[in-house]
């Protein structure tokens, strides 16, 4: 039997791998309507719990911007107005915060790409080049600057994403999440980010933006698109005196609807497979479901097909993203899959 055909018959790696359906993510909840209700309810509970923290963030941003007497408590403003006085309003805090941010940027600790063994190769040089290319094209510094200001005012949250704006294979980018638009898991009490298992990110999108962002085919979204035909845009961001757009995070502002991205880490069991080469060395099989790639890997590494592979089951944390918009449909899950990151 020719060697490639022998390899094809010896591909237990692909044949034995279980198909993951993610059915255990929500403790047995599988139907779309149940998932929407589950995520929506969990979000509302977390939002209620974070009320005081949300108010503190609002107060910090009012102090930073200084708009609409935001540097004064409401009871003091009312008292001054009763006395016919205008509260003093000066932009004092913002220059101080930006000066501190500038000091961080001036002494910025830039990142680099170094191989573990310290030995550079064509591959490591190519990886370093790709990283620097993504950094420039996706403007990592801009995101870092905004995150830094958010962090100094109250809390800064930055997310990593994949963009095909410049490269069809994807570029790595960073972007700060709008202040007040991310609710962190109330169970997270430590300073270790690895302990944070859940977060809810909120965005307000029009039906057209929802369809373009999530490429979702739905009669409900098409219905809302048809409703908006020939109508002007409706702009609303709530009371600006709160210092945070969409402060209440209610279901709808103008012609934009609340979209909730539920990011959650689930512990799953994963089979790790090992094969042996002609020298008896144990090699971990790549976790790729591509038969041609596995064949090339086996040839390149001299896998001994006369020896059966061994498997080991290990727990692994998987990041999932489940996205809903209950105001448009309580039966539609816009997205429910593993994160690309």
PDB file of C-alpha atoms in Angstrom, residues 5-150:
ATOM      1  CA  UNK A   5      -2.921   5.738   1.273  1.00  0.00           C
ATOM      2  CA  UNK A   6      -1.576   4.082   4.409  1.00  0.00           C
ATOM      3  CA  UNK A   7      -1.762   7.464   6.131  1.00  0.00           C
ATOM      4  CA  UNK A   8      -5.345   7.915   4.985  1.00  0.00           C
ATOM      5  CA  UNK A   9      -6.324   4.603   6.542  1.00  0.00           C
ATOM      6  CA  UNK A  10      -4.443   5.612   9.683  1.00  0.00           C
ATOM      7  CA  UNK A  11      -6.268   8.791  10.641  1.00  0.00           C
ATOM      8  CA  UNK A  12      -7.907   7.960  13.954  1.00  0.00           C
ATOM      9  CA  UNK A  13      -7.276  11.556  14.992  1.00  0.00           C
ATOM     10  CA  UNK A  14     -10.089  12.826  12.810  1.00  0.00           C
ATOM     11  CA  UNK A  15     -12.411   9.843  13.100  1.00  0.00           C
ATOM     12  CA  UNK A  16     -12.453   9.702  16.890  1.00  0.00           C
ATOM     13  CA  UNK A  17     -12.890  13.379  17.625  1.00  0.00           C
ATOM     14  CA  UNK A  18     -16.333  14.127  19.059  1.00  0.00           C
ATOM     15  CA  UNK A  19     -18.391  16.801  17.409  1.00  0.00           C
ATOM     16  CA  UNK A  20     -18.901  19.687  19.814  1.00  0.00           C
ATOM     17  CA  UNK A  21     -22.407  21.146  19.757  1.00  0.00           C
ATOM     18  CA  UNK A  22     -22.057  23.375  22.807  1.00  0.00           C
ATOM     19  CA  UNK A  23     -25.289  21.978  24.225  1.00  0.00           C
ATOM     20  CA  UNK A  24     -24.069  22.136  27.821  1.00  0.00           C
ATOM     21  CA  UNK A  25     -23.268  25.857  27.851  1.00  0.00           C
ATOM     22  CA  UNK A  26     -26.556  26.851  29.463  1.00  0.00           C
ATOM     23  CA  UNK A  27     -27.245  23.848  31.690  1.00  0.00           C
ATOM     24  CA  UNK A  28     -29.484  22.051  29.217  1.00  0.00           C
ATOM     25  CA  UNK A  29     -31.024  25.155  27.596  1.00  0.00           C
ATOM     26  CA  UNK A  30     -30.952  24.484  23.853  1.00  0.00           C
ATOM     27  CA  UNK A  31     -33.913  26.154  22.115  1.00  0.00           C
ATOM     28  CA  UNK A  32     -33.329  29.655  20.716  1.00  0.00           C
ATOM     29  CA  UNK A  33     -36.192  31.203  22.675  1.00  0.00           C
ATOM     30  CA  UNK A  34     -34.883  29.690  25.910  1.00  0.00           C
ATOM     31  CA  UNK A  35     -31.357  30.948  25.197  1.00  0.00           C
ATOM     32  CA  UNK A  36     -32.635  34.483  24.539  1.00  0.00           C
ATOM     33  CA  UNK A  37     -34.634  34.467  27.776  1.00  0.00           C
ATOM     34  CA  UNK A  38     -31.709  33.033  29.732  1.00  0.00           C
ATOM     35  CA  UNK A  39     -29.145  35.571  28.482  1.00  0.00           C
ATOM     36  CA  UNK A  40     -31.588  38.485  28.790  1.00  0.00           C
ATOM     37  CA  UNK A  41     -32.559  37.577  32.353  1.00  0.00           C
ATOM     38  CA  UNK A  42     -28.952  37.059  33.415  1.00  0.00           C
ATOM     39  CA  UNK A  43     -28.077  40.472  31.984  1.00  0.00           C
ATOM     40  CA  UNK A  44     -30.902  42.232  33.837  1.00  0.00           C
ATOM     41  CA  UNK A  45     -29.897  40.574  37.122  1.00  0.00           C
ATOM     42  CA  UNK A  46     -26.248  41.585  36.664  1.00  0.00           C
ATOM     43  CA  UNK A  47     -27.275  45.130  35.678  1.00  0.00           C
ATOM     44  CA  UNK A  48     -29.410  45.516  38.806  1.00  0.00           C
ATOM     45  CA  UNK A  49     -26.531  44.255  40.927  1.00  0.00           C
ATOM     46  CA  UNK A  50     -24.126  46.738  39.284  1.00  0.00           C
ATOM     47  CA  UNK A  51     -26.421  49.745  39.865  1.00  0.00           C
ATOM     48  CA  UNK A  52     -24.231  51.445  42.501  1.00  0.00           C
ATOM     49  CA  UNK A  53     -21.074  50.808  40.483  1.00  0.00           C
ATOM     50  CA  UNK A  54     -22.827  52.246  37.420  1.00  0.00           C
ATOM     51  CA  UNK A  55     -23.722  55.374  39.396  1.00  0.00           C
ATOM     52  CA  UNK A  56     -20.133  55.766  40.607  1.00  0.00           C
ATOM     53  CA  UNK A  57     -18.889  55.519  37.037  1.00  0.00           C
ATOM     54  CA  UNK A  58     -21.405  58.165  35.977  1.00  0.00           C
ATOM     55  CA  UNK A  59     -20.265  60.486  38.766  1.00  0.00           C
ATOM     56  CA  UNK A  60     -16.601  60.021  37.792  1.00  0.00           C
ATOM     57  CA  UNK A  61     -17.275  60.902  34.164  1.00  0.00           C
ATOM     58  CA  UNK A  62     -19.370  63.941  35.124  1.00  0.00           C
ATOM     59  CA  UNK A  63     -16.458  65.121  37.244  1.00  0.00           C
ATOM     60  CA  UNK A  64     -14.048  64.548  34.330  1.00  0.00           C
ATOM     61  CA  UNK A  65     -16.077  66.317  31.623  1.00  0.00           C
ATOM     62  CA  UNK A  66     -17.522  69.101  33.770  1.00  0.00           C
ATOM     63  CA  UNK A  67     -20.513  69.489  31.451  1.00  0.00           C
ATOM     64  CA  UNK A  68     -23.901  70.674  32.720  1.00  0.00           C
ATOM     65  CA  UNK A  69     -22.658  71.288  36.266  1.00  0.00           C
ATOM     66  CA  UNK A  70     -21.548  67.667  36.436  1.00  0.00           C
ATOM     67  CA  UNK A  71     -18.894  68.493  39.029  1.00  0.00           C
ATOM     68  CA  UNK A  72     -21.583  69.323  41.589  1.00  0.00           C
ATOM     69  CA  UNK A  73     -24.037  67.067  43.402  1.00  0.00           C
ATOM     70  CA  UNK A  74     -27.653  67.537  42.349  1.00  0.00           C
ATOM     71  CA  UNK A  75     -28.801  68.728  45.789  1.00  0.00           C
ATOM     72  CA  UNK A  76     -26.136  71.466  45.798  1.00  0.00           C
ATOM     73  CA  UNK A  77     -27.158  72.584  42.303  1.00  0.00           C
ATOM     74  CA  UNK A  78     -30.802  72.806  43.405  1.00  0.00           C
ATOM     75  CA  UNK A  79     -29.850  74.848  46.475  1.00  0.00           C
ATOM     76  CA  UNK A  80     -27.727  77.261  44.425  1.00  0.00           C
ATOM     77  CA  UNK A  81     -30.525  77.759  41.923  1.00  0.00           C
ATOM     78  CA  UNK A  82     -32.947  78.519  44.756  1.00  0.00           C
ATOM     79  CA  UNK A  83     -30.504  81.162  45.965  1.00  0.00           C
ATOM     80  CA  UNK A  84     -30.142  82.580  42.459  1.00  0.00           C
ATOM     81  CA  UNK A  85     -26.493  81.569  42.147  1.00  0.00           C
ATOM     82  CA  UNK A  86     -24.771  79.885  39.227  1.00  0.00           C
ATOM     83  CA  UNK A  87     -22.541  76.940  40.209  1.00  0.00           C
ATOM     84  CA  UNK A  88     -18.902  77.473  39.289  1.00  0.00           C
ATOM     85  CA  UNK A  89     -17.996  75.234  36.381  1.00  0.00           C
ATOM     86  CA  UNK A  90     -14.329  74.788  35.539  1.00  0.00           C
ATOM     87  CA  UNK A  91     -12.466  72.149  33.596  1.00  0.00           C
ATOM     88  CA  UNK A  92     -10.053  71.245  36.399  1.00  0.00           C
ATOM     89  CA  UNK A  93      -9.959  67.438  36.462  1.00  0.00           C
ATOM     90  CA  UNK A  94      -9.595  66.716  32.742  1.00  0.00           C
ATOM     91  CA  UNK A  95      -6.153  68.365  32.276  1.00  0.00           C
ATOM     92  CA  UNK A  96      -4.830  66.512  35.334  1.00  0.00           C
ATOM     93  CA  UNK A  97      -6.022  63.141  34.047  1.00  0.00           C
ATOM     94  CA  UNK A  98      -4.662  63.782  30.560  1.00  0.00           C
ATOM     95  CA  UNK A  99      -1.289  64.832  32.019  1.00  0.00           C
ATOM     96  CA  UNK A 100      -1.024  61.517  33.857  1.00  0.00           C
ATOM     97  CA  UNK A 101      -2.089  59.667  30.688  1.00  0.00           C
ATOM     98  CA  UNK A 102       0.594  61.539  28.750  1.00  0.00           C
ATOM     99  CA  UNK A 103       3.224  60.406  31.250  1.00  0.00           C
ATOM    100  CA  UNK A 104       2.196  56.786  30.697  1.00  0.00           C
ATOM    101  CA  UNK A 105       2.343  57.220  26.920  1.00  0.00           C
ATOM    102  CA  UNK A 106       5.732  58.926  27.057  1.00  0.00           C
ATOM    103  CA  UNK A 107       7.169  55.971  28.961  1.00  0.00           C
ATOM    104  CA  UNK A 108       5.165  53.419  27.018  1.00  0.00           C
ATOM    105  CA  UNK A 109       6.434  49.861  27.373  1.00  0.00           C
ATOM    106  CA  UNK A 110       6.097  48.592  23.821  1.00  0.00           C
ATOM    107  CA  UNK A 111       5.551  44.944  23.012  1.00  0.00           C
ATOM    108  CA  UNK A 112       7.732  42.659  20.940  1.00  0.00           C
ATOM    109  CA  UNK A 113       7.763  39.117  19.616  1.00  0.00           C
ATOM    110  CA  UNK A 114      10.455  36.779  20.875  1.00  0.00           C
ATOM    111  CA  UNK A 115      10.676  32.973  20.487  1.00  0.00           C
ATOM    112  CA  UNK A 116      10.768  30.943  23.698  1.00  0.00           C
ATOM    113  CA  UNK A 117      14.260  29.613  23.063  1.00  0.00           C
ATOM    114  CA  UNK A 118      15.620  33.000  21.983  1.00  0.00           C
ATOM    115  CA  UNK A 119      16.570  31.642  18.548  1.00  0.00           C
ATOM    116  CA  UNK A 120      15.121  33.589  15.640  1.00  0.00           C
ATOM    117  CA  UNK A 121      14.137  31.847  12.423  1.00  0.00           C
ATOM    118  CA  UNK A 122      12.369  32.838   9.229  1.00  0.00           C
ATOM    119  CA  UNK A 123       9.084  31.909  10.909  1.00  0.00           C
ATOM    120  CA  UNK A 124       9.647  34.033  14.030  1.00  0.00           C
ATOM    121  CA  UNK A 125      10.777  36.985  11.911  1.00  0.00           C
ATOM    122  CA  UNK A 126       7.655  36.639   9.775  1.00  0.00           C
ATOM    123  CA  UNK A 127       5.493  36.516  12.926  1.00  0.00           C
ATOM    124  CA  UNK A 128       7.163  39.657  14.284  1.00  0.00           C
ATOM    125  CA  UNK A 129       6.628  41.400  10.946  1.00  0.00           C
ATOM    126  CA  UNK A 130       2.939  40.433  10.898  1.00  0.00           C
ATOM    127  CA  UNK A 131       2.476  41.689  14.442  1.00  0.00           C
ATOM    128  CA  UNK A 132       4.029  45.083  13.670  1.00  0.00           C
ATOM    129  CA  UNK A 133       1.982  45.319  10.485  1.00  0.00           C
ATOM    130  CA  UNK A 134      -1.249  44.687  12.392  1.00  0.00           C
ATOM    131  CA  UNK A 135      -0.193  47.175  15.055  1.00  0.00           C
ATOM    132  CA  UNK A 136       0.256  49.962  12.507  1.00  0.00           C
ATOM    133  CA  UNK A 137      -2.713  49.228  10.252  1.00  0.00           C
ATOM    134  CA  UNK A 138      -5.170  48.617  13.102  1.00  0.00           C
ATOM    135  CA  UNK A 139      -3.813  51.583  15.098  1.00  0.00           C
ATOM    136  CA  UNK A 140      -3.312  49.834  18.424  1.00  0.00           C
ATOM    137  CA  UNK A 141      -1.986  53.072  19.966  1.00  0.00           C
ATOM    138  CA  UNK A 142      -5.278  54.906  19.460  1.00  0.00           C
ATOM    139  CA  UNK A 143      -7.179  52.221  21.329  1.00  0.00           C
ATOM    140  CA  UNK A 144      -4.586  52.192  24.099  1.00  0.00           C
ATOM    141  CA  UNK A 145      -4.808  55.964  24.557  1.00  0.00           C
ATOM    142  CA  UNK A 146      -8.595  55.895  24.957  1.00  0.00           C
ATOM    143  CA  UNK A 147      -8.424  52.868  27.248  1.00  0.00           C
ATOM    144  CA  UNK A 148      -5.863  54.673  29.400  1.00  0.00           C
ATOM    145  CA  UNK A 149      -8.125  57.708  29.885  1.00  0.00           C
ATOM    146  CA  UNK A 150     -11.079  55.429  30.682  1.00  0.00           C
TER     147      UNK A 150
END
